[in-house]
Amino acid sequence: MIKAILFDLDGTLTLMDQEEFMKNYIGLLAPRFKQYISPDKFAKQLNRSTEVMMKQPQEGKTNLQTFFADFTKATGLTYHTLWPVFEAFYTTDFPALRLLVKLNPHGKEAVETALQNGYTVAIAANPFMPLIAIEERIRWAELSPQIFSVIPSIESFHYCKPHTGFYAELAENLGLQPSECLMVGNHPVEDVAAQEIGMQTFYVGEPVEGIQTTYQGDISDLTRKIREGSL
């Protein structure tokens, strides 16, 4: 029996050109560190350390700890130097990127319908940003962060998608078995990976030949199923 519905953000609750968004994101972020490291070197190391964080999780370490262990080793800069700059960026500059993001009204409706029908809802976006940034992205979907029982972030989670550890940690934080969770997302690898630990999946992305999921369709189809009680 499904008790919780887990929602991806980008491409599911919000719509964007991912490449354009990341270009502008790094374009705003990198100059913040120019007194310590050139924007070009910062951008390259940001990508490298993010890849390490996503592909090489360290047992017992949060994503934040894994990221900074690699970034500080490569640059010689300290966490105590870097983190306040990141925090200032996410507070003052990051909200401007909302201009590059569109609301998916069907996503908002699906979340609200799930709540109205007694489901617990959680965010299941990749936790490579701090909580303040992920909460901001939730507001771009015209939803309140407070309605979500769990919001994974770089500070609190130890794995990223598609690692099954991410989904296990999410279910554990909800106090549920994986089989009691439905993952909703548009990525045929990162989101469908939830099936590997026994979650059901609702794939809302572009058609992919041979993809095996519990459900496929538009996110409005999810809303209909919730209302029908047919999940």
CSV table of C-alpha atoms in Angstrom, one decimal:
chain,number,residue,atom,x,y,z
A,1,MET,CA,0.0,0.0,0.0
A,2,ILE,CA,1.4,3.4,-1.0
A,3,LYS,CA,1.6,5.8,1.9
A,4,ALA,CA,4.1,8.4,0.5
A,5,ILE,CA,4.6,10.0,-2.9
A,6,LEU,CA,8.1,11.3,-3.6
A,7,PHE,CA,8.5,14.1,-6.2
A,8,ASP,CA,11.5,15.0,-8.3
A,9,LEU,CA,11.8,18.8,-8.9
A,10,ASP,CA,13.4,19.8,-12.2
A,11,GLY,CA,11.4,18.5,-15.2
A,12,THR,CA,8.7,17.2,-12.9
A,13,LEU,CA,7.3,20.0,-10.6
A,14,THR,CA,9.2,22.7,-12.6
A,15,LEU,CA,10.2,23.0,-16.2
A,16,MET,CA,13.6,24.4,-17.4
A,17,ASP,CA,16.3,24.1,-20.0
A,18,GLN,CA,18.9,22.3,-17.7
A,19,GLU,CA,21.9,23.4,-19.8
A,20,GLU,CA,20.9,27.0,-19.8
A,21,PHE,CA,20.1,26.9,-16.0
A,22,MET,CA,23.5,25.4,-15.1
A,23,LYS,CA,25.4,27.9,-17.3
A,24,ASN,CA,23.7,30.8,-15.6
A,25,TYR,CA,24.0,29.2,-12.1
A,26,ILE,CA,27.8,28.7,-12.4
A,27,GLY,CA,28.0,32.1,-14.2
A,28,LEU,CA,26.6,33.8,-11.0
A,29,LEU,CA,28.3,31.5,-8.5
A,30,ALA,CA,31.9,31.4,-9.7
A,31,PRO,CA,32.7,35.2,-9.5
A,32,ARG,CA,31.7,35.1,-5.9
A,33,PHE,CA,35.0,33.3,-5.2
A,34,LYS,CA,37.3,35.4,-7.4
A,35,GLN,CA,39.4,36.7,-4.5
A,36,TYR,CA,40.4,33.0,-3.8
A,37,ILE,CA,40.3,31.3,-7.1
A,38,SER,CA,39.7,32.2,-10.7
A,39,PRO,CA,36.1,31.7,-11.9
A,40,ASP,CA,37.3,29.3,-14.6
A,41,LYS,CA,39.2,27.1,-12.2
A,42,PHE,CA,36.4,27.3,-9.7
A,43,ALA,CA,33.8,26.2,-12.2
A,44,LYS,CA,35.9,23.2,-13.3
A,45,GLN,CA,36.6,22.1,-9.8
A,46,LEU,CA,33.0,22.5,-8.8
A,47,ASN,CA,32.0,20.1,-11.5
A,48,ARG,CA,34.8,17.6,-10.6
A,49,SER,CA,34.0,17.6,-6.9
A,50,THR,CA,30.2,17.4,-7.6
A,51,GLU,CA,30.9,14.3,-9.7
A,52,VAL,CA,33.0,12.8,-6.9
A,53,MET,CA,30.2,13.5,-4.5
A,54,MET,CA,27.6,11.8,-6.7
A,55,LYS,CA,29.6,8.8,-7.8
A,56,GLN,CA,31.9,8.1,-4.9
A,57,PRO,CA,29.9,8.5,-1.7
A,58,GLN,CA,31.9,8.0,1.5
A,59,GLU,CA,30.4,5.8,4.2
A,60,GLY,CA,29.2,7.9,7.2
A,61,LYS,CA,29.9,11.2,5.4
A,62,THR,CA,27.2,13.6,4.2
A,63,ASN,CA,27.3,14.8,0.6
A,64,LEU,CA,28.5,18.2,1.9
A,65,GLN,CA,31.5,16.5,3.6
A,66,THR,CA,32.3,14.4,0.6
A,67,PHE,CA,32.2,17.4,-1.7
A,68,PHE,CA,34.4,19.6,0.4
A,69,ALA,CA,36.9,16.9,1.2
A,70,ASP,CA,37.6,16.8,-2.6
A,71,PHE,CA,37.2,20.5,-3.3
A,72,THR,CA,39.5,21.6,-0.5
A,73,LYS,CA,42.1,19.0,-1.3
A,74,ALA,CA,42.2,20.2,-4.9
A,75,THR,CA,42.2,23.9,-4.2
A,76,GLY,CA,44.0,24.3,-0.9
A,77,LEU,CA,41.0,26.4,0.3
A,78,THR,CA,39.3,25.6,3.6
A,79,TYR,CA,35.6,24.9,4.3
A,80,HIS,CA,35.5,27.8,6.7
A,81,THR,CA,36.6,30.1,3.9
A,82,LEU,CA,34.3,28.7,1.2
A,83,TRP,CA,31.0,27.9,3.0
A,84,PRO,CA,30.1,31.5,4.0
A,85,VAL,CA,30.5,32.5,0.4
A,86,PHE,CA,28.2,29.7,-0.8
A,87,GLU,CA,25.6,30.7,1.9
A,88,ALA,CA,25.7,34.3,0.8
A,89,PHE,CA,25.2,33.3,-2.8
A,90,TYR,CA,22.2,31.1,-2.1
A,91,THR,CA,20.6,33.9,0.0
A,92,THR,CA,21.1,36.8,-2.3
A,93,ASP,CA,21.9,35.7,-5.9
A,94,PHE,CA,20.3,32.3,-6.4
A,95,PRO,CA,16.6,33.5,-6.3
A,96,ALA,CA,17.2,35.4,-9.5
A,97,LEU,CA,17.5,32.2,-11.4
A,98,ARG,CA,13.8,31.7,-11.0
A,99,LEU,CA,13.5,33.7,-14.3
A,100,LEU,CA,14.8,30.6,-16.1
A,101,VAL,CA,12.3,28.2,-14.5
A,102,LYS,CA,8.6,27.7,-15.4
A,103,LEU,CA,5.9,26.3,-13.2
A,104,ASN,CA,4.5,22.9,-14.1
A,105,PRO,CA,0.8,23.5,-13.0
A,106,HIS,CA,0.1,19.8,-13.3
A,107,GLY,CA,2.9,19.1,-10.9
A,108,LYS,CA,1.5,21.5,-8.3
A,109,GLU,CA,-1.9,20.0,-8.7
A,110,ALA,CA,-0.5,16.5,-8.2
A,111,VAL,CA,1.2,17.4,-5.0
A,112,GLU,CA,-1.9,19.1,-3.6
A,113,THR,CA,-4.2,16.3,-4.6
A,114,ALA,CA,-1.9,13.8,-2.9
A,115,LEU,CA,-2.1,15.7,0.3
A,116,GLN,CA,-5.8,16.1,0.1
A,117,ASN,CA,-6.1,12.3,-0.3
A,118,GLY,CA,-4.0,11.5,2.8
A,119,TYR,CA,-0.6,10.8,1.3
A,120,THR,CA,2.6,11.9,2.8
A,121,VAL,CA,4.6,13.9,0.3
A,122,ALA,CA,8.4,14.3,0.1
A,123,ILE,CA,10.9,15.9,-2.3
A,124,ALA,CA,13.2,13.5,-4.1
A,125,ALA,CA,15.5,16.0,-6.0
A,126,ASN,CA,19.2,15.2,-6.1
A,127,PRO,CA,20.7,16.6,-2.9
A,128,PHE,CA,23.7,18.5,-4.3
A,129,MET,CA,22.5,21.9,-3.0
A,130,PRO,CA,21.9,23.2,0.5
A,131,LEU,CA,18.5,23.2,2.0
A,132,ILE,CA,18.0,26.9,1.5
A,133,ALA,CA,18.4,26.5,-2.3
A,134,ILE,CA,16.1,23.4,-2.5
A,135,GLU,CA,13.4,25.2,-0.5
A,136,GLU,CA,13.8,28.1,-2.9
A,137,ARG,CA,13.3,25.7,-5.9
A,138,ILE,CA,10.2,24.3,-4.2
A,139,ARG,CA,8.7,27.8,-4.0
A,140,TRP,CA,9.4,28.1,-7.8
A,141,ALA,CA,6.8,25.3,-8.1
A,142,GLU,CA,4.4,27.6,-6.2
A,143,LEU,CA,4.5,25.1,-3.3
A,144,SER,CA,5.4,25.6,0.4
A,145,PRO,CA,8.5,23.7,1.6
A,146,GLN,CA,6.6,23.1,4.9
A,147,ILE,CA,4.1,20.6,3.3
A,148,PHE,CA,6.9,18.1,2.5
A,149,SER,CA,7.8,15.7,5.2
A,150,VAL,CA,11.4,15.2,3.9
A,151,ILE,CA,13.5,17.5,1.8
A,152,PRO,CA,16.9,15.9,1.0
A,153,SER,CA,19.8,18.4,1.0
A,154,ILE,CA,23.6,18.4,0.7
A,155,GLU,CA,23.9,18.9,4.4
A,156,SER,CA,21.6,16.0,5.5
A,157,PHE,CA,21.9,13.2,2.9
A,158,HIS,CA,24.8,10.8,2.3
A,159,TYR,CA,24.0,9.7,-1.3
A,160,CYS,CA,22.8,11.1,-4.6
A,161,LYS,CA,20.5,9.7,-7.3
A,162,PRO,CA,20.7,7.1,-8.9
A,163,HIS,CA,22.4,5.4,-5.9
A,164,THR,CA,20.0,3.2,-4.1
A,165,GLY,CA,21.3,4.6,-0.8
A,166,PHE,CA,19.5,7.8,-1.6
A,167,TYR,CA,16.2,6.1,-1.8
A,168,ALA,CA,16.8,4.0,1.2
A,169,GLU,CA,17.7,7.1,3.2
A,170,LEU,CA,14.6,8.9,2.0
A,171,ALA,CA,12.3,6.0,3.0
A,172,GLU,CA,14.1,5.7,6.4
A,173,ASN,CA,13.6,9.4,7.0
A,174,LEU,CA,9.9,8.9,6.3
A,175,GLY,CA,9.7,6.0,8.7
A,176,LEU,CA,8.4,3.8,5.8
A,177,GLN,CA,9.4,0.7,3.9
A,178,PRO,CA,10.5,1.3,0.3
A,179,SER,CA,7.4,-0.7,-0.9
A,180,GLU,CA,5.2,2.0,0.7
A,181,CYS,CA,6.7,4.8,-1.5
A,182,LEU,CA,5.9,5.9,-5.0
A,183,MET,CA,8.7,7.8,-6.8
A,184,VAL,CA,7.6,10.3,-9.4
A,185,GLY,CA,10.1,11.7,-11.8
A,186,ASN,CA,11.1,12.4,-15.4
A,187,HIS,CA,14.6,10.9,-15.5
A,188,PRO,CA,14.7,7.3,-17.0
A,189,VAL,CA,17.8,6.4,-14.9
A,190,GLU,CA,18.0,8.6,-11.8
A,191,ASP,CA,14.3,8.3,-10.9
A,192,VAL,CA,13.5,4.8,-12.1
A,193,ALA,CA,16.4,3.5,-9.9
A,194,ALA,CA,14.1,3.7,-7.0
A,195,GLN,CA,12.7,0.4,-8.2
A,196,GLU,CA,15.9,-1.4,-7.2
A,197,ILE,CA,15.0,-1.2,-3.5
A,198,GLY,CA,11.4,-2.0,-4.0
A,199,MET,CA,9.7,1.4,-4.5
A,200,GLN,CA,7.0,1.8,-7.1
A,201,THR,CA,7.8,4.4,-9.8
A,202,PHE,CA,5.7,6.8,-11.9
A,203,TYR,CA,7.7,7.9,-14.9
A,204,VAL,CA,6.6,11.2,-16.4
A,205,GLY,CA,9.5,11.9,-18.8
A,206,GLU,CA,9.8,11.5,-22.5
A,207,PRO,CA,9.0,8.0,-23.9
A,208,VAL,CA,12.0,5.7,-23.7
A,209,GLU,CA,11.9,2.4,-25.5
A,210,GLY,CA,12.2,-0.6,-23.2
A,211,ILE,CA,11.9,1.3,-19.9
A,212,GLN,CA,10.3,-0.7,-17.1
A,213,THR,CA,8.3,1.2,-14.5
A,214,THR,CA,5.2,0.7,-12.4
A,215,TYR,CA,3.4,3.5,-14.2
A,216,GLN,CA,4.1,5.8,-17.1
A,217,GLY,CA,2.3,8.9,-18.4
A,218,ASP,CA,1.9,12.6,-17.8
A,219,ILE,CA,1.9,13.9,-14.2
A,220,SER,CA,-1.8,14.7,-14.7
A,221,ASP,CA,-2.3,10.9,-15.1
A,222,LEU,CA,-0.9,10.6,-11.6
A,223,THR,CA,-3.4,13.1,-10.3
A,224,ARG,CA,-6.2,11.2,-11.9
A,225,LYS,CA,-5.1,7.9,-10.3
A,226,ILE,CA,-4.8,9.5,-6.9
A,227,ARG,CA,-8.4,10.8,-7.2
A,228,GLU,CA,-9.6,7.4,-8.4
A,229,GLY,CA,-7.8,5.6,-5.6
A,230,SER,CA,-6.1,3.4,-8.1
A,231,LEU,CA,-2.5,3.6,-7.0
